[in-house]
Amino acid sequence: MQELHDAPLAPLTTFRLGGPADRLVTATTDDEVVAAVREADATGTPLLIIGGGSNLVIGDKGFDGTALRVATRGFTLDGTRLELAAGEVWSDAVARTVQAGLAGVECLAGIPGSAGATPIQNVGAYGQEVSTTLTEVVAYDRRADETVTIPNAACDFSYRHSRFKADPDRYVVLRVRFRLEDAQGMSAPVKYAETARVLGVEPGDRVPVATARETVLALRAGKGMVLDPDDHDTWSAGSFFTNPILGEAEYDTFLARVHDRLGPDVAPPAFPAGEGRVKTSAAWLIDKAGFTKGYGSGPARISTKHTLALTNRGEATTEDLLALAREVVEGVRHAFGVTLVNEPVTVGVSL
């Protein structure tokens, strides 16, 4: 287990932002992860868990405590059963399942970060979510001081949410297990309209699983959502805001605001989100509120490829990023009466 003091954290995040940690511990086995967590809990030391760093906004002052970098490795495929150590690179794991001809996570290709983070956020994209194929999570329960196995039904999954996100100081994910599908080299049914259109198929059709993955990677790259150290449009956390989910009355009020601002014939994106609830597009709201691609004149700007990504152009501070995020939130609220919620976890700062 490696230990550093006054250790920079910015290089461990996709934003390349944030100050140092008092102490940085890198754990390469489950036992090392548990030992580091137990030590922090026993001494009352604040603890920050870092995986791939793709969903973190760390304050410029850094972290006053122990940052634990989970660098465990482990990929086990037994038929259609997949087990990943928390520190496995998610995009690499997806590529290996596709290479094996298995379906279920191919549309989650190119998502940065570690496997252990996927159930926390119930990561999803292009019509798939990890909750669809995940069977159980092995985690260290800090409250009970024991390792537990939590089945899918007990994970309380919903849109970009889970019991792990709801109670962030209780569980440390160690392993994730999935049941994939052997569809003779074909993908899961294509659900996302944009993906189906690009593939030239109807929603519900299947395509070769490798083709689905390659198509999603191309779509993500076109939006600056595939990590590239030479492209500042990818120095981000991907989607910075979640898509708002509105009740019926909220949606009616929102629709009236849209018509007042943009005209009676304008229809915002709307998708069913459960009984009496409608999901709309954060990217659409941001754009129509006047924050177009490339917006900003400082070192933190909206991506030139996608309005949902806030980016570090190379010299930004976390405060630069937060100032931009607050401007966008206030602008969308003023224009449409909808309050955007940040998707990345903030450390030592808030919107």
XYZ file of C-alpha atoms in Angstrom:
351
model
C 0.000 0.000 0.000
C 1.576 3.248 -1.189
C 1.362 6.365 0.981
C 2.126 9.981 0.067
C 1.714 13.213 2.017
C 0.583 16.616 0.723
C -0.263 14.726 -2.460
C -1.743 16.442 -5.530
C -5.253 15.189 -6.348
C -5.862 17.102 -9.586
C -3.982 14.504 -11.704
C -6.316 11.826 -10.342
C -9.437 13.554 -11.721
C -10.648 13.998 -15.277
C -11.164 17.719 -14.607
C -7.485 18.054 -13.568
C -8.709 20.298 -10.755
C -8.417 20.448 -6.979
C -5.829 20.971 -4.277
C -3.760 18.341 -2.445
C -4.745 15.794 0.172
C -3.008 15.668 3.534
C -2.408 11.997 2.846
C -2.953 9.813 -0.221
C -3.085 6.051 0.135
C -3.196 3.774 -2.909
C -4.703 0.330 -2.238
C -4.278 -2.535 -4.692
C -6.209 -5.294 -2.891
C -9.599 -5.498 -1.183
C -7.886 -6.139 2.145
C -5.794 -2.978 1.741
C -8.916 -0.959 0.945
C -10.698 -2.247 4.055
C -7.617 -1.695 6.238
C -7.262 1.914 5.084
C -10.949 2.626 5.700
C -10.845 1.028 9.137
C -7.791 3.062 10.072
C -9.471 6.315 9.038
C -12.647 5.440 10.901
C -10.758 4.403 14.032
C -8.842 7.675 14.165
C -11.740 9.915 13.097
C -9.873 11.002 9.980
C -11.971 12.390 7.103
C -11.856 9.946 4.169
C -12.226 10.561 0.438
C -12.579 7.534 -1.852
C -11.148 8.007 -5.360
C -11.629 5.592 -8.217
C -11.210 6.871 -11.753
C -11.801 10.475 -10.682
C -14.324 11.056 -13.457
C -17.124 12.215 -11.177
C -15.252 14.423 -8.709
C -15.031 18.182 -8.246
C -12.421 18.811 -5.552
C -12.023 22.266 -4.021
C -8.909 24.348 -4.655
C -7.895 23.986 -1.006
C -7.769 20.231 -1.405
C -8.826 17.622 1.133
C -8.031 17.795 4.840
C -7.775 14.084 5.525
C -6.923 10.788 3.845
C -7.675 10.244 0.177
C -7.915 6.547 -0.629
C -7.249 5.649 -4.247
C -8.825 2.296 -5.083
C -6.487 0.644 -7.603
C -7.629 -2.968 -7.245
C -7.656 -5.184 -10.330
C -9.715 -8.218 -11.245
C -11.776 -9.288 -14.280
C -13.451 -12.690 -14.097
C -15.822 -13.912 -16.796
C -17.562 -17.249 -16.225
C -20.053 -17.852 -19.011
C -22.309 -14.818 -18.773
C -21.331 -14.013 -15.172
C -18.922 -11.109 -14.813
C -17.107 -9.978 -11.670
C -15.032 -6.795 -11.594
C -12.812 -5.427 -8.881
C -13.783 -1.879 -7.963
C -10.579 -0.424 -9.387
C -10.964 -1.941 -12.850
C -11.175 0.649 -15.642
C -14.820 0.515 -16.707
C -14.338 1.256 -20.410
C -11.703 -1.483 -20.675
C -14.006 -3.970 -18.973
C -16.807 -3.140 -21.421
C -14.437 -3.699 -24.340
C -13.527 -7.142 -22.998
C -17.167 -8.197 -22.623
C -17.842 -7.127 -26.189
C -14.774 -9.020 -27.375
C -16.287 -12.068 -25.685
C -19.484 -11.501 -27.692
C -21.670 -10.754 -24.681
C -24.422 -8.138 -24.534
C -25.713 -5.887 -21.786
C -23.162 -3.120 -21.257
C -21.991 -2.379 -24.810
C -23.802 0.982 -24.886
C -21.923 2.017 -21.739
C -18.680 2.025 -23.727
C -16.355 4.981 -23.337
C -17.711 6.051 -19.962
C -14.677 7.067 -17.906
C -14.045 5.980 -14.359
C -13.804 2.758 -12.411
C -16.124 -0.219 -12.151
C -16.738 0.400 -8.455
C -18.298 3.769 -9.175
C -20.900 2.443 -11.605
C -23.494 1.238 -9.083
C -23.154 4.353 -6.946
C -24.405 6.596 -9.713
C -26.362 3.844 -11.489
C -24.336 4.818 -14.528
C -26.307 4.891 -17.749
C -26.131 6.069 -21.345
C -27.666 5.381 -24.734
C -30.519 3.295 -23.368
C -28.595 1.131 -20.876
C -27.998 1.358 -17.129
C -25.775 -0.827 -14.982
C -28.788 -1.655 -12.802
C -30.224 -3.700 -15.694
C -27.415 -6.264 -15.663
C -25.844 -5.857 -12.203
C -26.675 -8.758 -9.896
C -24.910 -7.771 -6.675
C -22.381 -5.465 -5.073
C -19.719 -6.564 -2.597
C -18.955 -3.677 -0.261
C -17.368 -2.872 3.062
C -20.067 -1.633 5.441
C -18.348 0.958 7.625
C -21.236 1.071 10.081
C -21.282 -2.673 10.689
C -17.510 -3.087 10.189
C -17.947 -6.045 7.853
C -17.915 -6.960 4.184
C -21.433 -7.488 2.825
C -22.978 -8.672 -0.439
C -25.926 -6.554 -1.519
C -28.267 -7.958 -4.208
C -29.625 -5.761 -6.984
C -33.081 -5.507 -5.405
C -31.560 -4.022 -2.227
C -29.492 -1.398 -4.076
C -32.481 0.979 -4.439
C -31.564 1.895 -8.001
C -33.268 4.788 -9.741
C -32.225 7.402 -12.291
C -28.559 8.203 -11.474
C -29.145 7.141 -7.895
C -28.720 4.221 -5.496
C -28.532 3.409 -1.787
C -24.771 3.944 -2.052
C -25.255 7.499 -3.260
C -27.990 8.127 -0.700
C -25.681 7.060 2.162
C -22.214 7.936 0.826
C -20.336 7.505 4.097
C -21.523 3.979 4.799
C -20.396 1.698 1.962
C -17.099 1.276 0.107
C -17.624 -0.782 -3.037
C -15.100 -3.609 -3.423
C -16.537 -5.690 -6.280
C -19.434 -5.577 -8.734
C -21.091 -8.577 -10.363
C -23.157 -8.723 -13.517
C -25.188 -11.213 -15.532
C -24.735 -10.482 -19.223
C -26.528 -12.019 -22.217
C -25.211 -14.433 -24.808
C -27.163 -13.344 -27.865
C -24.897 -15.097 -30.349
C -22.740 -12.026 -30.815
C -25.653 -9.618 -31.087
C -26.324 -6.623 -28.862
C -29.121 -6.129 -26.406
C -32.165 -4.578 -28.088
C -31.280 -1.028 -29.115
C -33.402 1.344 -27.007
C -31.986 4.810 -27.627
C -33.477 6.647 -30.614
C -30.230 8.400 -31.593
C -28.300 5.139 -31.559
C -30.981 3.370 -33.600
C -31.004 6.186 -36.144
C -27.237 6.141 -36.610
C -27.265 2.342 -36.879
C -30.109 2.466 -39.397
C -32.363 0.164 -37.358
C -35.600 0.425 -35.439
C -35.678 0.677 -31.630
C -35.838 -2.853 -30.293
C -33.664 -4.322 -33.044
C -30.338 -5.986 -32.355
C -27.046 -5.371 -34.139
C -23.626 -7.011 -33.776
C -22.451 -6.190 -30.257
C -19.136 -4.767 -31.528
C -21.015 -2.489 -33.934
C -23.147 -1.147 -31.089
C -20.053 -0.382 -29.030
C -18.228 1.291 -31.908
C -21.287 3.414 -32.726
C -21.652 4.580 -29.122
C -17.942 5.421 -28.943
C -18.262 7.518 -32.106
C -21.322 9.322 -30.736
C -19.584 10.021 -27.440
C -16.396 11.210 -29.153
C -18.433 13.622 -31.248
C -19.719 15.137 -28.011
C -16.308 15.290 -26.314
C -17.289 12.477 -23.952
C -14.342 10.140 -24.599
C -11.197 11.003 -22.661
C -8.374 12.472 -24.736
C -5.491 14.226 -22.906
C -4.885 16.439 -25.937
C -8.503 17.595 -26.235
C -9.628 20.085 -23.583
C -13.252 19.366 -24.477
C -12.744 16.083 -22.613
C -11.223 17.692 -19.503
C -14.587 17.378 -17.823
C -16.793 15.064 -15.813
C -18.906 14.259 -18.848
C -22.476 15.331 -18.164
C -22.257 17.934 -15.413
C -26.003 18.067 -14.761
C -28.645 15.350 -14.547
C -31.755 15.511 -16.705
C -34.549 17.068 -14.623
C -37.527 14.887 -13.721
C -40.693 16.903 -13.203
C -44.083 16.138 -11.733
C -47.213 16.867 -13.785
C -47.820 20.310 -12.289
C -44.136 21.205 -12.540
C -44.060 20.103 -16.166
C -47.155 22.144 -17.029
C -45.555 25.241 -15.489
C -42.304 24.508 -17.308
C -44.132 24.079 -20.623
C -45.838 27.447 -20.162
C -42.425 29.065 -19.580
C -41.089 27.417 -22.739
C -43.991 28.753 -24.804
C -43.624 32.245 -23.342
C -39.919 32.334 -24.094
C -39.624 30.364 -27.333
C -43.085 30.378 -28.884
C -46.256 28.277 -28.670
C -45.082 25.738 -31.246
C -41.891 24.774 -29.429
C -41.985 21.377 -27.743
C -39.162 20.570 -25.298
C -37.814 17.013 -25.111
C -40.063 14.918 -22.882
C -39.745 11.283 -21.834
C -41.908 9.215 -19.461
C -40.211 8.841 -16.065
C -42.731 6.900 -14.053
C -46.307 7.608 -13.090
C -47.077 11.325 -13.313
C -43.440 12.225 -14.012
C -41.677 13.530 -17.099
C -37.948 13.717 -17.790
C -36.639 16.548 -19.941
C -33.206 17.337 -21.342
C -30.680 19.360 -19.326
C -28.627 19.929 -22.488
C -31.677 21.403 -24.240
C -32.460 23.665 -21.281
C -28.884 24.947 -21.142
C -28.776 25.680 -24.858
C -32.186 27.385 -24.976
C -31.290 29.498 -21.933
C -28.479 30.989 -24.018
C -25.511 28.879 -22.948
C -24.454 27.497 -26.290
C -21.523 25.248 -27.150
C -18.222 26.925 -26.280
C -19.880 29.483 -23.993
C -17.526 31.368 -21.718
C -14.449 33.529 -22.015
C -12.415 32.288 -19.064
C -10.424 29.141 -18.362
C -13.606 27.155 -17.617
C -16.103 26.950 -20.475
C -18.916 24.869 -21.873
C -17.613 22.229 -24.253
C -17.517 23.178 -27.920
C -19.094 19.781 -28.644
C -21.859 19.428 -26.040
C -23.652 21.899 -23.780
C -23.910 19.404 -20.932
C -20.151 19.263 -20.368
C -18.317 21.974 -18.441
C -14.608 21.910 -19.217
C -11.227 22.996 -17.948
C -9.414 24.685 -20.825
C -6.089 24.002 -19.145
C -5.559 26.782 -16.587
C -8.867 26.718 -14.701
C -9.345 26.494 -10.959
C -12.211 24.714 -9.283
C -13.688 28.093 -8.412
C -13.626 29.044 -12.111
C -15.592 25.883 -12.867
C -18.100 26.477 -10.080
C -18.647 30.078 -11.154
C -19.589 28.837 -14.619
C -21.825 26.103 -13.199
C -23.634 28.602 -10.972
C -24.147 30.931 -13.923
C -25.707 28.114 -15.924
C -27.933 26.991 -13.048
C -29.186 30.519 -12.431
C -29.722 31.147 -16.143
C -31.792 28.012 -16.627
C -33.805 28.718 -13.471
C -34.522 32.267 -14.639
C -35.493 31.140 -18.143
C -37.558 28.057 -17.380
C -38.105 27.773 -13.626
C -36.170 24.494 -13.480
C -33.237 24.011 -11.108
C -30.440 21.864 -12.523
C -28.659 19.438 -10.184
C -24.986 18.667 -10.564
C -24.072 15.047 -11.300
C -20.437 15.057 -10.092
C -19.690 14.746 -6.373
C -18.305 17.941 -4.867
C -15.550 17.775 -2.222
C -15.033 20.784 0.023
C -17.167 22.980 -2.230
C -20.773 23.245 -3.400
C -22.844 25.015 -6.012
